[in-house]
């Protein structure tokens, strides 16, 4: 069965520093991969997605992610974090099980220190 | 313009009651979903409807019954509420034919059962 692991429950980053959030997936075929962000009290917003092609994908708000098949990873990065980036980040894999559905990781909470 | 809206945003009720949560999307999407997010932020799909037909029905107690009166609406009715039903419930939608898995989420409904 498909699964997603986000090994870091919390990460604290200083404002202006770079960020990398880890995501590992388990899926037998070429995956569809996603990163979503959830601000406090809000719904989830799609940051970026990978379907095929270039393994480095750009998203909104200055985020990017790199798909590495050999490592089954899809890590999210941002070169300079802003205080407004503090939120919960979810990695997800698209799983075809008769019909498409998303399987989410457990999320990583990003805290931004001044 | 709100793309995916849910009502109510907060719902506090007693055990044993029956309640409904409504969801509407104005994106013209053909597929809608209900997710449950527990206190640890874990997000799990409950149901999915495509063109008003139920296509995903995860292991959910039959006290939960989704209803899709048309493609733009997906409501969730819960009978005999239990303490364990307390969670945030998210509605989402997608256009499966053109952008599979790319789901847009509503703001969530926080259900508290006392």
mmCIF file of C-alpha atoms in Angstrom, chain A residues 27 32 34 36 38 40-46 49 51 88 90 93-97 99-107 109, chain B residues 9 31 33 35 37 40-45 48 50 55-56 58 88 90 96 98-108 110:
data_model
loop_
_atom_site.group_PDB
_atom_site.id
_atom_site.type_symbol
_atom_site.label_atom_id
_atom_site.label_comp_id
_atom_site.label_asym_id
_atom_site.label_seq_id
_atom_site.Cartn_x
_atom_site.Cartn_y
_atom_site.Cartn_z
ATOM 1 C CA UNK A 27 4.692 3.423 -4.053
ATOM 2 C CA UNK A 32 2.262 11.734 -8.320
ATOM 3 C CA UNK A 34 2.385 16.913 -3.744
ATOM 4 C CA UNK A 36 0.386 21.178 0.793
ATOM 5 C CA UNK A 38 -1.938 24.423 6.239
ATOM 6 C CA UNK A 40 -3.389 27.790 11.569
ATOM 7 C CA UNK A 41 -7.155 27.451 11.394
ATOM 8 C CA UNK A 42 -7.113 27.188 7.614
ATOM 9 C CA UNK A 43 -7.608 24.549 4.984
ATOM 10 C CA UNK A 44 -4.820 23.034 2.931
ATOM 11 C CA UNK A 45 -3.294 24.944 0.043
ATOM 12 C CA UNK A 46 -1.398 23.255 -2.765
ATOM 13 C CA UNK A 49 3.163 19.014 -7.535
ATOM 14 C CA UNK A 51 3.753 14.346 -12.163
ATOM 15 C CA UNK A 88 1.986 22.768 8.960
ATOM 16 C CA UNK A 90 1.993 17.954 4.346
ATOM 17 C CA UNK A 93 1.270 10.790 -2.875
ATOM 18 C CA UNK A 94 -1.422 10.183 -5.448
ATOM 19 C CA UNK A 95 -2.490 6.561 -5.339
ATOM 20 C CA UNK A 96 -4.469 4.825 -8.022
ATOM 21 C CA UNK A 97 -6.692 2.320 -6.262
ATOM 22 C CA UNK A 99 -9.840 5.683 -8.508
ATOM 23 C CA UNK A 100 -7.406 8.375 -7.600
ATOM 24 C CA UNK A 101 -6.904 9.362 -3.998
ATOM 25 C CA UNK A 102 -4.258 11.212 -1.998
ATOM 26 C CA UNK A 103 -2.379 9.575 0.839
ATOM 27 C CA UNK A 104 -0.936 12.152 3.220
ATOM 28 C CA UNK A 105 2.056 12.125 5.505
ATOM 29 C CA UNK A 106 1.664 13.082 9.146
ATOM 30 C CA UNK A 107 2.876 16.605 8.554
ATOM 31 C CA UNK A 109 5.174 21.853 11.790
ATOM 32 C CA UNK B 9 -17.036 26.418 10.564
ATOM 33 C CA UNK B 31 -14.972 15.103 -7.896
ATOM 34 C CA UNK B 33 -14.020 14.484 -1.050
ATOM 35 C CA UNK B 35 -11.358 14.120 4.916
ATOM 36 C CA UNK B 37 -8.108 15.428 10.477
ATOM 37 C CA UNK B 40 -2.518 14.896 15.763
ATOM 38 C CA UNK B 41 -3.168 16.564 12.414
ATOM 39 C CA UNK B 42 -3.315 13.227 10.587
ATOM 40 C CA UNK B 43 -5.421 13.642 7.460
ATOM 41 C CA UNK B 44 -7.352 10.681 6.145
ATOM 42 C CA UNK B 45 -9.803 10.401 3.313
ATOM 43 C CA UNK B 48 -15.078 10.614 -2.595
ATOM 44 C CA UNK B 50 -17.271 11.665 -8.871
ATOM 45 C CA UNK B 55 -16.224 6.128 -5.710
ATOM 46 C CA UNK B 56 -14.176 5.956 -2.519
ATOM 47 C CA UNK B 58 -12.816 4.141 3.270
ATOM 48 C CA UNK B 88 -11.695 18.805 11.850
ATOM 49 C CA UNK B 90 -12.310 19.012 5.377
ATOM 50 C CA UNK B 96 -10.060 14.299 -12.158
ATOM 51 C CA UNK B 98 -7.707 17.025 -16.418
ATOM 52 C CA UNK B 99 -5.739 17.443 -13.171
ATOM 53 C CA UNK B 100 -5.867 14.198 -11.237
ATOM 54 C CA UNK B 101 -5.156 14.401 -7.543
ATOM 55 C CA UNK B 102 -4.888 18.223 -7.589
ATOM 56 C CA UNK B 103 -7.326 18.859 -4.817
ATOM 57 C CA UNK B 104 -8.606 22.157 -3.485
ATOM 58 C CA UNK B 105 -9.608 22.210 0.156
ATOM 59 C CA UNK B 106 -12.249 24.050 2.081
ATOM 60 C CA UNK B 107 -11.478 25.850 5.357
ATOM 61 C CA UNK B 108 -12.626 22.945 7.509
ATOM 62 C CA UNK B 110 -14.196 21.806 13.648
#
